[in-house]
mmCIF file of C-alpha atoms in Angstrom:
data_model
loop_
_atom_site.group_PDB
_atom_site.id
_atom_site.type_symbol
_atom_site.label_atom_id
_atom_site.label_comp_id
_atom_site.label_asym_id
_atom_site.label_seq_id
_atom_site.Cartn_x
_atom_site.Cartn_y
_atom_site.Cartn_z
ATOM 1 C CA UNK B 1 -103.492 179.319 -35.000
ATOM 2 C CA UNK B 2 -101.047 177.940 -32.450
ATOM 3 C CA UNK B 3 -97.874 179.679 -31.436
ATOM 4 C CA UNK B 4 -95.909 179.439 -28.187
ATOM 5 C CA UNK B 5 -96.741 180.614 -24.740
ATOM 6 C CA UNK B 6 -98.669 179.263 -21.752
ATOM 7 C CA UNK B 7 -102.128 177.657 -21.430
ATOM 8 C CA UNK B 8 -102.045 174.813 -18.942
ATOM 9 C CA UNK B 9 -104.520 175.882 -16.277
ATOM 10 C CA UNK B 10 -106.983 173.532 -14.638
ATOM 11 C CA UNK B 11 -107.032 171.259 -17.633
ATOM 12 C CA UNK B 12 -107.650 167.534 -17.472
ATOM 13 C CA UNK B 13 -105.484 165.017 -19.317
ATOM 14 C CA UNK B 14 -105.844 165.322 -23.106
ATOM 15 C CA UNK B 15 -107.382 161.849 -23.561
ATOM 16 C CA UNK B 16 -107.432 160.822 -27.202
ATOM 17 C CA UNK B 17 -104.113 162.528 -27.980
ATOM 18 C CA UNK B 18 -101.223 160.368 -29.325
ATOM 19 C CA UNK B 19 -98.708 163.094 -28.547
ATOM 20 C CA UNK B 20 -99.635 163.155 -24.842
ATOM 21 C CA UNK B 21 -100.755 159.674 -23.908
ATOM 22 C CA UNK B 22 -99.448 157.067 -26.426
ATOM 23 C CA UNK B 23 -96.263 155.068 -26.131
ATOM 24 C CA UNK B 24 -93.953 153.980 -28.992
ATOM 25 C CA UNK B 25 -92.107 150.676 -28.986
ATOM 26 C CA UNK B 26 -88.383 150.888 -29.719
ATOM 27 C CA UNK B 27 -86.161 147.944 -30.615
ATOM 28 C CA UNK B 28 -87.011 144.267 -29.840
ATOM 29 C CA UNK B 29 -89.870 143.272 -27.618
ATOM 30 C CA UNK B 30 -87.367 141.781 -25.201
ATOM 31 C CA UNK B 31 -85.803 145.204 -24.705
ATOM 32 C CA UNK B 32 -89.011 146.462 -23.197
ATOM 33 C CA UNK B 33 -88.430 150.068 -24.382
ATOM 34 C CA UNK B 34 -91.761 151.873 -24.799
ATOM 35 C CA UNK B 35 -91.440 155.540 -23.876
ATOM 36 C CA UNK B 36 -94.317 158.004 -24.233
ATOM 37 C CA UNK B 37 -94.140 159.712 -27.645
ATOM 38 C CA UNK B 38 -93.880 163.095 -25.908
ATOM 39 C CA UNK B 39 -90.751 161.837 -24.043
ATOM 40 C CA UNK B 40 -89.237 160.279 -27.191
ATOM 41 C CA UNK B 41 -89.815 163.122 -29.637
ATOM 42 C CA UNK B 42 -88.798 166.768 -28.968
ATOM 43 C CA UNK B 43 -92.375 168.176 -29.269
ATOM 44 C CA UNK B 44 -93.368 171.635 -28.081
ATOM 45 C CA UNK B 45 -94.571 171.542 -24.470
ATOM 46 C CA UNK B 46 -98.217 172.265 -23.687
ATOM 47 C CA UNK B 47 -97.111 174.975 -21.368
ATOM 48 C CA UNK B 48 -95.484 176.747 -24.280
ATOM 49 C CA UNK B 49 -98.530 176.977 -26.543
ATOM 50 C CA UNK B 50 -100.703 180.058 -27.082
ATOM 51 C CA UNK B 51 -103.847 179.998 -29.185
ATOM 52 C CA UNK B 52 -105.285 182.486 -31.562
ATOM 53 C CA UNK B 53 -108.099 182.356 -34.135
ATOM 54 C CA UNK B 54 -110.039 184.054 -36.887
ATOM 55 C CA UNK B 55 -113.829 183.761 -36.772
ATOM 56 C CA UNK B 56 -116.653 185.533 -38.553
ATOM 57 C CA UNK B 57 -118.553 185.397 -35.279
ATOM 58 C CA UNK B 58 -117.011 187.991 -32.937
ATOM 59 C CA UNK B 59 -117.550 186.055 -29.641
ATOM 60 C CA UNK B 60 -114.541 185.532 -27.377
ATOM 61 C CA UNK B 61 -113.613 181.955 -26.618
ATOM 62 C CA UNK B 62 -115.575 181.880 -23.298
ATOM 63 C CA UNK B 63 -118.765 183.085 -24.961
ATOM 64 C CA UNK B 64 -118.259 180.701 -27.933
ATOM 65 C CA UNK B 65 -117.666 177.762 -25.566
ATOM 66 C CA UNK B 66 -120.828 178.459 -23.612
ATOM 67 C CA UNK B 67 -122.924 178.886 -26.768
ATOM 68 C CA UNK B 68 -121.543 175.674 -28.327
ATOM 69 C CA UNK B 69 -122.627 173.636 -25.320
ATOM 70 C CA UNK B 70 -119.878 171.043 -25.754
ATOM 71 C CA UNK B 71 -118.382 171.449 -22.267
ATOM 72 C CA UNK B 72 -120.198 171.683 -19.019
ATOM 73 C CA UNK B 73 -119.830 174.821 -16.916
ATOM 74 C CA UNK B 74 -117.727 172.968 -14.336
ATOM 75 C CA UNK B 75 -115.072 172.365 -17.006
ATOM 76 C CA UNK B 76 -115.257 175.917 -18.385
ATOM 77 C CA UNK B 77 -115.219 177.996 -15.250
ATOM 78 C CA UNK B 78 -111.696 177.084 -14.063
ATOM 79 C CA UNK B 79 -110.290 178.627 -17.281
ATOM 80 C CA UNK B 80 -112.949 181.294 -17.858
ATOM 81 C CA UNK B 81 -110.551 184.243 -17.544
ATOM 82 C CA UNK B 82 -108.114 182.575 -19.933
ATOM 83 C CA UNK B 83 -110.857 181.889 -22.520
ATOM 84 C CA UNK B 84 -112.232 185.361 -22.178
ATOM 85 C CA UNK B 85 -108.840 186.713 -23.287
ATOM 86 C CA UNK B 86 -108.948 184.867 -26.638
ATOM 87 C CA UNK B 87 -110.773 187.200 -29.034
ATOM 88 C CA UNK B 88 -111.014 186.166 -32.726
ATOM 89 C CA UNK B 89 -109.422 188.268 -35.444
ATOM 90 C CA UNK B 90 -111.756 189.294 -38.288
ATOM 91 C CA UNK B 91 -112.069 186.393 -40.665
ATOM 92 C CA UNK B 92 -111.809 186.074 -44.393
ATOM 93 C CA UNK B 93 -115.335 184.827 -44.922
ATOM 94 C CA UNK B 94 -117.830 184.737 -47.751
ATOM 95 C CA UNK B 95 -121.365 183.570 -47.357
ATOM 96 C CA UNK B 96 -121.198 182.291 -50.951
ATOM 97 C CA UNK B 97 -118.985 179.363 -49.773
ATOM 98 C CA UNK B 98 -120.724 178.632 -46.474
ATOM 99 C CA UNK B 99 -124.347 179.557 -46.935
ATOM 100 C CA UNK B 100 -125.796 178.796 -43.524
ATOM 101 C CA UNK B 101 -123.503 181.082 -41.455
ATOM 102 C CA UNK B 102 -123.798 184.841 -41.330
ATOM 103 C CA UNK B 103 -120.908 186.603 -39.594
ATOM 104 C CA UNK B 104 -120.112 190.253 -38.899
ATOM 105 C CA UNK B 105 -116.486 189.879 -37.858
ATOM 106 C CA UNK B 106 -115.259 189.850 -41.446
ATOM 107 C CA UNK B 107 -112.340 191.453 -43.337
ATOM 108 C CA UNK B 108 -112.840 193.832 -46.199
ATOM 109 C CA UNK B 109 -110.671 194.074 -49.273
ATOM 110 C CA UNK B 110 -110.841 194.979 -52.927
ATOM 111 C CA UNK B 111 -109.469 191.628 -54.029
ATOM 112 C CA UNK B 112 -108.868 188.210 -52.599
ATOM 113 C CA UNK B 113 -105.154 188.965 -52.931
ATOM 114 C CA UNK B 114 -105.708 191.921 -50.550
ATOM 115 C CA UNK B 115 -107.437 189.591 -48.115
ATOM 116 C CA UNK B 116 -104.608 187.082 -48.237
ATOM 117 C CA UNK B 117 -102.081 189.845 -47.501
ATOM 118 C CA UNK B 118 -104.196 190.891 -44.479
ATOM 119 C CA UNK B 119 -104.040 187.325 -43.216
ATOM 120 C CA UNK B 120 -100.240 187.333 -43.639
ATOM 121 C CA UNK B 121 -100.040 190.547 -41.607
ATOM 122 C CA UNK B 122 -102.177 188.928 -38.906
ATOM 123 C CA UNK B 123 -99.787 186.055 -38.710
ATOM 124 C CA UNK B 124 -96.786 188.356 -38.384
ATOM 125 C CA UNK B 125 -98.519 190.476 -35.766
ATOM 126 C CA UNK B 126 -99.655 187.507 -33.736
ATOM 127 C CA UNK B 127 -96.154 186.069 -33.723
ATOM 128 C CA UNK B 128 -94.572 189.318 -32.581
ATOM 129 C CA UNK B 129 -97.239 190.205 -29.996
ATOM 130 C CA UNK B 130 -96.995 186.812 -28.317
ATOM 131 C CA UNK B 131 -93.191 186.462 -28.767
ATOM 132 C CA UNK B 132 -93.626 183.173 -30.527
ATOM 133 C CA UNK B 133 -90.770 181.265 -32.085
ATOM 134 C CA UNK B 134 -92.944 179.374 -34.518
ATOM 135 C CA UNK B 135 -96.556 179.155 -35.670
ATOM 136 C CA UNK B 136 -98.800 176.354 -36.969
ATOM 137 C CA UNK B 137 -102.232 176.846 -38.530
ATOM 138 C CA UNK B 138 -104.983 174.239 -38.373
ATOM 139 C CA UNK B 139 -108.166 174.906 -40.397
ATOM 140 C CA UNK B 140 -111.100 174.024 -38.066
ATOM 141 C CA UNK B 141 -113.734 176.060 -39.858
ATOM 142 C CA UNK B 142 -116.827 175.039 -41.714
ATOM 143 C CA UNK B 143 -117.127 172.864 -44.834
ATOM 144 C CA UNK B 144 -117.216 174.998 -47.923
ATOM 145 C CA UNK B 145 -119.254 174.331 -51.054
ATOM 146 C CA UNK B 146 -117.900 171.785 -53.536
ATOM 147 C CA UNK B 147 -115.213 173.105 -55.790
ATOM 148 C CA UNK B 148 -113.287 171.146 -58.478
ATOM 149 C CA UNK B 149 -109.687 171.935 -59.195
ATOM 150 C CA UNK B 150 -109.325 174.007 -62.376
ATOM 151 C CA UNK B 151 -106.756 176.025 -64.301
ATOM 152 C CA UNK B 152 -106.866 178.703 -61.541
ATOM 153 C CA UNK B 153 -105.186 176.115 -59.218
ATOM 154 C CA UNK B 154 -102.605 174.762 -61.700
ATOM 155 C CA UNK B 155 -99.677 177.089 -60.923
ATOM 156 C CA UNK B 156 -98.953 179.704 -58.335
ATOM 157 C CA UNK B 157 -98.963 182.373 -61.072
ATOM 158 C CA UNK B 158 -102.457 181.370 -62.149
ATOM 159 C CA UNK B 159 -103.605 181.127 -58.531
ATOM 160 C CA UNK B 160 -102.405 184.689 -57.728
ATOM 161 C CA UNK B 161 -103.999 186.072 -60.894
ATOM 162 C CA UNK B 162 -107.276 184.398 -59.920
ATOM 163 C CA UNK B 163 -107.031 185.970 -56.421
ATOM 164 C CA UNK B 164 -106.540 189.419 -58.048
ATOM 165 C CA UNK B 165 -109.595 188.823 -60.259
ATOM 166 C CA UNK B 166 -111.762 187.649 -57.320
ATOM 167 C CA UNK B 167 -112.306 184.366 -59.125
ATOM 168 C CA UNK B 168 -115.030 182.206 -57.518
ATOM 169 C CA UNK B 169 -112.681 179.208 -57.792
ATOM 170 C CA UNK B 170 -110.598 180.656 -54.943
ATOM 171 C CA UNK B 171 -112.347 179.914 -51.637
ATOM 172 C CA UNK B 172 -111.532 181.497 -48.288
ATOM 173 C CA UNK B 173 -109.755 178.373 -46.960
ATOM 174 C CA UNK B 174 -107.362 178.594 -49.901
ATOM 175 C CA UNK B 175 -106.444 182.135 -48.939
ATOM 176 C CA UNK B 176 -105.509 180.942 -45.437
ATOM 177 C CA UNK B 177 -103.417 178.101 -46.876
ATOM 178 C CA UNK B 178 -101.667 180.461 -49.329
ATOM 179 C CA UNK B 179 -100.967 183.044 -46.583
ATOM 180 C CA UNK B 180 -99.613 180.402 -44.184
ATOM 181 C CA UNK B 181 -97.252 178.877 -46.763
ATOM 182 C CA UNK B 182 -95.997 182.310 -47.894
ATOM 183 C CA UNK B 183 -95.177 183.027 -44.196
ATOM 184 C CA UNK B 184 -93.420 179.662 -43.817
ATOM 185 C CA UNK B 185 -96.073 178.291 -41.491
ATOM 186 C CA UNK B 186 -97.194 174.625 -41.531
ATOM 187 C CA UNK B 187 -100.857 174.283 -42.561
ATOM 188 C CA UNK B 188 -103.298 171.455 -41.735
ATOM 189 C CA UNK B 189 -106.726 171.266 -43.388
ATOM 190 C CA UNK B 190 -109.321 169.746 -41.033
ATOM 191 C CA UNK B 191 -112.263 170.128 -43.496
ATOM 192 C CA UNK B 192 -113.024 168.335 -46.773
ATOM 193 C CA UNK B 193 -112.666 171.534 -48.829
ATOM 194 C CA UNK B 194 -110.435 171.818 -51.846
ATOM 195 C CA UNK B 195 -107.840 173.894 -50.097
ATOM 196 C CA UNK B 196 -104.064 173.250 -49.835
ATOM 197 C CA UNK B 197 -104.372 170.120 -52.041
ATOM 198 C CA UNK B 198 -103.946 171.838 -55.430
ATOM 199 C CA UNK B 199 -100.932 171.740 -57.728
ATOM 200 C CA UNK B 200 -100.214 175.457 -57.127
ATOM 201 C CA UNK B 201 -100.111 175.252 -53.344
ATOM 202 C CA UNK B 202 -98.370 171.886 -53.317
ATOM 203 C CA UNK B 203 -95.573 173.351 -55.372
ATOM 204 C CA UNK B 204 -95.483 176.512 -53.217
ATOM 205 C CA UNK B 205 -95.167 174.382 -50.044
ATOM 206 C CA UNK B 206 -92.225 172.490 -51.545
ATOM 207 C CA UNK B 207 -90.510 175.655 -52.669
ATOM 208 C CA UNK B 208 -91.015 177.355 -49.292
ATOM 209 C CA UNK B 209 -90.070 174.257 -47.315
ATOM 210 C CA UNK B 210 -93.410 174.128 -45.458
ATOM 211 C CA UNK B 211 -95.164 170.903 -44.186
ATOM 212 C CA UNK B 212 -98.806 170.622 -45.184
ATOM 213 C CA UNK B 213 -101.437 167.944 -44.526
ATOM 214 C CA UNK B 214 -105.159 167.213 -44.750
ATOM 215 C CA UNK B 215 -107.984 166.757 -45.262
ATOM 216 C CA UNK B 216 -111.110 166.351 -43.078
ATOM 217 C CA UNK B 217 -110.578 165.284 -39.506
ATOM 218 C CA UNK B 218 -111.324 161.561 -39.011
ATOM 219 C CA UNK B 219 -113.504 161.574 -35.903
ATOM 220 C CA UNK B 220 -116.744 159.606 -35.723
ATOM 221 C CA UNK B 221 -118.405 157.407 -38.311
ATOM 222 C CA UNK B 222 -115.533 157.354 -40.803
ATOM 223 C CA UNK B 223 -113.055 156.556 -38.000
ATOM 224 C CA UNK B 224 -115.201 153.480 -37.263
ATOM 225 C CA UNK B 225 -115.162 152.532 -40.945
ATOM 226 C CA UNK B 226 -111.374 152.589 -40.993
ATOM 227 C CA UNK B 227 -111.403 150.199 -38.058
ATOM 228 C CA UNK B 228 -114.122 147.767 -39.197
ATOM 229 C CA UNK B 229 -113.479 147.630 -42.988
ATOM 230 C CA UNK B 230 -109.834 146.404 -42.622
ATOM 231 C CA UNK B 231 -111.125 143.598 -40.326
ATOM 232 C CA UNK B 232 -113.608 142.464 -42.992
ATOM 233 C CA UNK B 233 -110.975 142.492 -45.637
ATOM 234 C CA UNK B 234 -108.425 140.702 -43.445
ATOM 235 C CA UNK B 235 -110.924 137.801 -42.998
ATOM 236 C CA UNK B 236 -111.949 137.953 -46.690
ATOM 237 C CA UNK B 237 -115.634 138.598 -45.831
ATOM 238 C CA UNK B 238 -117.712 140.056 -48.601
ATOM 239 C CA UNK B 239 -119.610 143.312 -48.501
ATOM 240 C CA UNK B 240 -123.000 143.795 -50.177
ATOM 241 C CA UNK B 241 -123.723 147.223 -48.716
ATOM 242 C CA UNK B 242 -122.911 149.821 -46.073
ATOM 243 C CA UNK B 243 -125.593 152.333 -45.092
ATOM 244 C CA UNK B 244 -124.498 155.212 -42.890
ATOM 245 C CA UNK B 245 -126.678 158.015 -41.499
ATOM 246 C CA UNK B 246 -125.984 160.733 -38.935
ATOM 247 C CA UNK B 247 -127.964 163.175 -36.860
ATOM 248 C CA UNK B 248 -126.114 166.302 -35.725
ATOM 249 C CA UNK B 249 -127.367 169.563 -34.274
ATOM 250 C CA UNK B 250 -124.361 171.845 -33.948
ATOM 251 C CA UNK B 251 -123.195 174.517 -36.404
ATOM 252 C CA UNK B 252 -121.394 171.863 -38.443
ATOM 253 C CA UNK B 253 -124.709 170.083 -38.861
ATOM 254 C CA UNK B 254 -126.430 173.313 -39.927
ATOM 255 C CA UNK B 255 -123.713 174.035 -42.528
ATOM 256 C CA UNK B 256 -123.929 170.457 -43.865
ATOM 257 C CA UNK B 257 -127.688 170.904 -44.275
ATOM 258 C CA UNK B 258 -126.790 172.888 -47.408
ATOM 259 C CA UNK B 259 -126.563 170.447 -50.353
ATOM 260 C CA UNK B 260 -123.393 172.058 -51.801
ATOM 261 C CA UNK B 261 -121.513 171.796 -48.492
ATOM 262 C CA UNK B 262 -122.825 168.247 -47.988
ATOM 263 C CA UNK B 263 -121.501 167.245 -51.417
ATOM 264 C CA UNK B 264 -117.994 168.250 -50.297
ATOM 265 C CA UNK B 265 -118.357 166.143 -47.135
ATOM 266 C CA UNK B 266 -119.965 163.239 -49.017
ATOM 267 C CA UNK B 267 -116.985 162.980 -51.399
ATOM 268 C CA UNK B 268 -114.691 162.696 -48.371
ATOM 269 C CA UNK B 269 -116.793 160.057 -46.583
ATOM 270 C CA UNK B 270 -117.448 157.894 -49.663
ATOM 271 C CA UNK B 271 -113.818 157.484 -50.637
ATOM 272 C CA UNK B 272 -112.767 155.438 -47.613
ATOM 273 C CA UNK B 273 -114.328 152.022 -48.273
ATOM 274 C CA UNK B 274 -113.271 151.616 -51.853
ATOM 275 C CA UNK B 275 -109.690 152.434 -51.063
ATOM 276 C CA UNK B 276 -109.551 149.969 -48.152
ATOM 277 C CA UNK B 277 -111.442 147.077 -49.766
ATOM 278 C CA UNK B 278 -109.848 147.370 -53.302
ATOM 279 C CA UNK B 279 -112.760 146.009 -55.301
ATOM 280 C CA UNK B 280 -110.538 145.917 -58.398
ATOM 281 C CA UNK B 281 -108.351 143.229 -56.725
ATOM 282 C CA UNK B 282 -111.222 141.446 -55.003
ATOM 283 C CA UNK B 283 -114.197 141.689 -57.390
ATOM 284 C CA UNK B 284 -115.851 138.547 -55.966
ATOM 285 C CA UNK B 285 -116.043 140.178 -52.492
ATOM 286 C CA UNK B 286 -116.444 143.883 -53.088
ATOM 287 C CA UNK B 287 -117.448 144.714 -56.657
ATOM 288 C CA UNK B 288 -120.502 146.982 -56.827
ATOM 289 C CA UNK B 289 -121.212 147.085 -53.120
ATOM 290 C CA UNK B 290 -123.698 149.826 -52.169
ATOM 291 C CA UNK B 291 -122.402 152.657 -50.044
ATOM 292 C CA UNK B 292 -124.847 155.368 -48.864
ATOM 293 C CA UNK B 293 -124.017 158.284 -46.586
ATOM 294 C CA UNK B 294 -126.597 160.684 -45.074
ATOM 295 C CA UNK B 295 -126.273 163.596 -42.645
ATOM 296 C CA UNK B 296 -129.367 165.074 -41.047
ATOM 297 C CA UNK B 297 -129.482 168.341 -39.173
ATOM 298 C CA UNK B 298 -131.326 167.819 -35.936
ATOM 299 C CA UNK B 299 -130.924 170.800 -33.532
ATOM 300 C CA UNK B 300 -131.915 169.092 -30.250
ATOM 301 C CA UNK B 301 -128.854 166.816 -30.487
ATOM 302 C CA UNK B 302 -126.332 169.709 -30.442
ATOM 303 C CA UNK B 303 -122.714 168.502 -30.632
ATOM 304 C CA UNK B 304 -123.636 164.965 -29.552
ATOM 305 C CA UNK B 305 -123.752 163.338 -32.952
ATOM 306 C CA UNK B 306 -125.338 159.924 -33.423
ATOM 307 C CA UNK B 307 -124.210 157.683 -36.247
ATOM 308 C CA UNK B 308 -126.015 154.578 -37.384
ATOM 309 C CA UNK B 309 -124.378 152.009 -39.629
ATOM 310 C CA UNK B 310 -125.970 149.014 -41.209
ATOM 311 C CA UNK B 311 -123.423 146.704 -42.832
ATOM 312 C CA UNK B 312 -124.508 143.800 -44.975
ATOM 313 C CA UNK B 313 -121.732 141.292 -45.182
ATOM 314 C CA UNK B 314 -121.373 137.931 -46.988
ATOM 315 C CA UNK B 315 -119.661 134.906 -45.497
ATOM 316 C CA UNK B 316 -118.769 131.332 -46.496
ATOM 317 C CA UNK B 317 -121.186 129.757 -48.999
ATOM 318 C CA UNK B 318 -122.592 133.251 -49.679
ATOM 319 C CA UNK B 319 -124.596 133.328 -46.441
ATOM 320 C CA UNK B 320 -125.617 136.916 -45.515
ATOM 321 C CA UNK B 321 -124.877 138.444 -42.159
ATOM 322 C CA UNK B 322 -125.276 141.936 -40.706
ATOM 323 C CA UNK B 323 -123.342 144.303 -38.441
ATOM 324 C CA UNK B 324 -125.130 147.170 -36.726
ATOM 325 C CA UNK B 325 -123.213 150.034 -35.142
ATOM 326 C CA UNK B 326 -124.826 152.841 -33.201
ATOM 327 C CA UNK B 327 -122.146 155.371 -32.225
ATOM 328 C CA UNK B 328 -123.301 158.080 -29.859
ATOM 329 C CA UNK B 329 -120.266 160.336 -30.072
ATOM 330 C CA UNK B 330 -119.250 163.903 -29.253
ATOM 331 C CA UNK B 331 -117.837 165.478 -32.360
ATOM 332 C CA UNK B 332 -115.738 168.239 -30.786
ATOM 333 C CA UNK B 333 -114.478 165.950 -27.977
ATOM 334 C CA UNK B 334 -113.137 163.563 -30.596
ATOM 335 C CA UNK B 335 -111.682 166.371 -32.774
ATOM 336 C CA UNK B 336 -109.904 168.471 -30.144
ATOM 337 C CA UNK B 337 -107.027 166.010 -29.532
ATOM 338 C CA UNK B 338 -106.553 165.706 -33.312
ATOM 339 C CA UNK B 339 -106.022 169.458 -33.576
ATOM 340 C CA UNK B 340 -103.460 169.323 -30.775
ATOM 341 C CA UNK B 341 -101.594 166.404 -32.266
ATOM 342 C CA UNK B 342 -101.517 167.889 -35.737
ATOM 343 C CA UNK B 343 -100.186 171.216 -34.426
ATOM 344 C CA UNK B 344 -97.413 169.472 -32.434
ATOM 345 C CA UNK B 345 -96.416 166.979 -35.115
ATOM 346 C CA UNK B 346 -96.498 169.592 -37.899
ATOM 347 C CA UNK B 347 -94.283 171.870 -35.867
ATOM 348 C CA UNK B 348 -91.883 168.946 -35.242
ATOM 349 C CA UNK B 349 -91.897 168.075 -38.976
ATOM 350 C CA UNK B 350 -90.961 171.643 -39.881
ATOM 351 C CA UNK B 351 -88.105 171.666 -37.418
ATOM 352 C CA UNK B 352 -86.940 168.313 -38.840
ATOM 353 C CA UNK B 353 -86.666 169.838 -42.316
ATOM 354 C CA UNK B 354 -89.669 168.030 -43.799
ATOM 355 C CA UNK B 355 -91.672 169.840 -46.417
ATOM 356 C CA UNK B 356 -94.772 169.404 -48.637
ATOM 357 C CA UNK B 357 -97.288 166.638 -48.058
ATOM 358 C CA UNK B 358 -96.914 164.858 -44.727
ATOM 359 C CA UNK B 359 -98.537 161.493 -45.613
ATOM 360 C CA UNK B 360 -97.465 160.079 -42.275
ATOM 361 C CA UNK B 361 -100.209 162.269 -40.678
ATOM 362 C CA UNK B 362 -102.884 160.351 -42.666
ATOM 363 C CA UNK B 363 -103.912 158.757 -39.354
ATOM 364 C CA UNK B 364 -105.892 161.946 -38.521
ATOM 365 C CA UNK B 365 -107.750 162.490 -41.848
ATOM 366 C CA UNK B 366 -110.688 161.084 -43.757
ATOM 367 C CA UNK B 367 -109.160 162.001 -47.123
ATOM 368 C CA UNK B 368 -105.395 161.878 -46.656
ATOM 369 C CA UNK B 369 -103.185 163.902 -49.034
ATOM 370 C CA UNK B 370 -100.664 161.915 -51.053
ATOM 371 C CA UNK B 371 -98.255 162.570 -53.870
ATOM 372 C CA UNK B 372 -100.068 163.018 -57.245
ATOM 373 C CA UNK B 373 -101.120 159.640 -58.678
ATOM 374 C CA UNK B 374 -100.569 157.816 -55.379
ATOM 375 C CA UNK B 375 -103.518 156.030 -53.786
ATOM 376 C CA UNK B 376 -104.075 157.141 -50.199
ATOM 377 C CA UNK B 377 -103.905 154.591 -47.386
ATOM 378 C CA UNK B 378 -107.119 154.531 -45.301
ATOM 379 C CA UNK B 379 -106.526 151.487 -43.069
ATOM 380 C CA UNK B 380 -106.204 153.010 -39.588
ATOM 381 C CA UNK B 381 -103.714 150.441 -38.404
ATOM 382 C CA UNK B 382 -101.399 150.868 -41.418
ATOM 383 C CA UNK B 383 -101.670 154.637 -40.900
ATOM 384 C CA UNK B 384 -100.599 154.246 -37.264
ATOM 385 C CA UNK B 385 -97.653 152.096 -38.265
ATOM 386 C CA UNK B 386 -96.676 154.687 -40.876
ATOM 387 C CA UNK B 387 -96.884 157.463 -38.255
ATOM 388 C CA UNK B 388 -94.817 155.633 -35.596
ATOM 389 C CA UNK B 389 -92.256 154.423 -38.079
ATOM 390 C CA UNK B 390 -91.810 158.035 -39.320
ATOM 391 C CA UNK B 391 -91.085 159.081 -35.732
ATOM 392 C CA UNK B 392 -88.601 156.209 -35.320
ATOM 393 C CA UNK B 393 -86.895 157.176 -38.576
ATOM 394 C CA UNK B 394 -86.597 160.855 -37.657
ATOM 395 C CA UNK B 395 -85.148 159.932 -34.203
ATOM 396 C CA UNK B 396 -82.623 157.419 -35.607
ATOM 397 C CA UNK B 397 -84.345 154.244 -34.325
ATOM 398 C CA UNK B 398 -84.919 151.024 -36.279
ATOM 399 C CA UNK B 399 -88.214 150.472 -38.028
ATOM 400 C CA UNK B 400 -90.625 147.926 -36.457
ATOM 401 C CA UNK B 401 -91.833 145.316 -39.010
ATOM 402 C CA UNK B 402 -93.471 142.927 -36.515
ATOM 403 C CA UNK B 403 -91.811 140.031 -38.363
ATOM 404 C CA UNK B 404 -90.612 138.463 -35.096
ATOM 405 C CA UNK B 405 -88.667 135.526 -36.576
ATOM 406 C CA UNK B 406 -85.540 136.486 -34.660
ATOM 407 C CA UNK B 407 -87.181 135.250 -31.483
ATOM 408 C CA UNK B 408 -87.500 131.700 -32.911
ATOM 409 C CA UNK B 409 -84.131 131.282 -34.731
#
């Protein structure tokens, strides 16, 4: 949960963040106007952000950072006192939905409706205590077991009745989303769970005027797919198969070792290629290609995930070729700037009067949310164009089409 107050202390530049490092072209190329996004758009300043969290593990942020082993001590120590002051609120957590984690810092309530109301009170208290003007909530928690949308998610009335009956179809992440929207707080879902992307909560977000987005942060292997697959399609190269496997040793890897949680992640990862390659439009190139995704929990690797991809492609005269990718990435290092960008952009969207699904934030997600019946766009470069053109639109600048004929008239 991000609100407003101060955190900039001994921090390096947030590399990987569009809001802090990227420029945006305005007008014609000959005008040479390319300000930083943070100078072009009235985003909240980093010095005005304060962080809070819920967590079933009671560790303060310093203890959690040391246990996670993502950052070296030399990067943690300069802000150790600051991190020590961030203590998580008791979480809404149920081992039924994340089987590999056992937490003690957990809320109690007779019904899930009670728990949602406790979350709402937490949000109000956090805002008052820290004298925040606004809040944004980004779900960074574990992948829950696979749940299909049902009648419990069809309308807000049915959703609230299901909460009161402690229906298994209402997972903890949905309670956070419901509570945020009821409090008028933008909500971003960084996991592949069925969460805010249900008819009931979509309608509630519209009615309350709240921006929502998701789902599943696009960090490692899937990010690479949204870069490489558009290149194959642009050159009309065929695809016979794409085999992806990962080894990961952090808590995320442990959670995904559970088959039900992995199924939720698998659905998110598998959707990308079909949407980009459009086998229905290009059956000769992409019909019936094989797509396999595996995730293996390997504790020695910690947060330093390794992804292997074997891509069997087909060229002219049906000659086979292969692409091999070995991506040794750091999951949290790739994800952290995404969390920052989503918080800042969602806050900006709310102030700009935008509500409901923010498709222009698809750039950050594996499974972007779209209007019902609308196919999501997975091509990273189209997503980036959509994001920047949305910013231009909101700031009264012309759209950039890259047509360029005016230079040759």
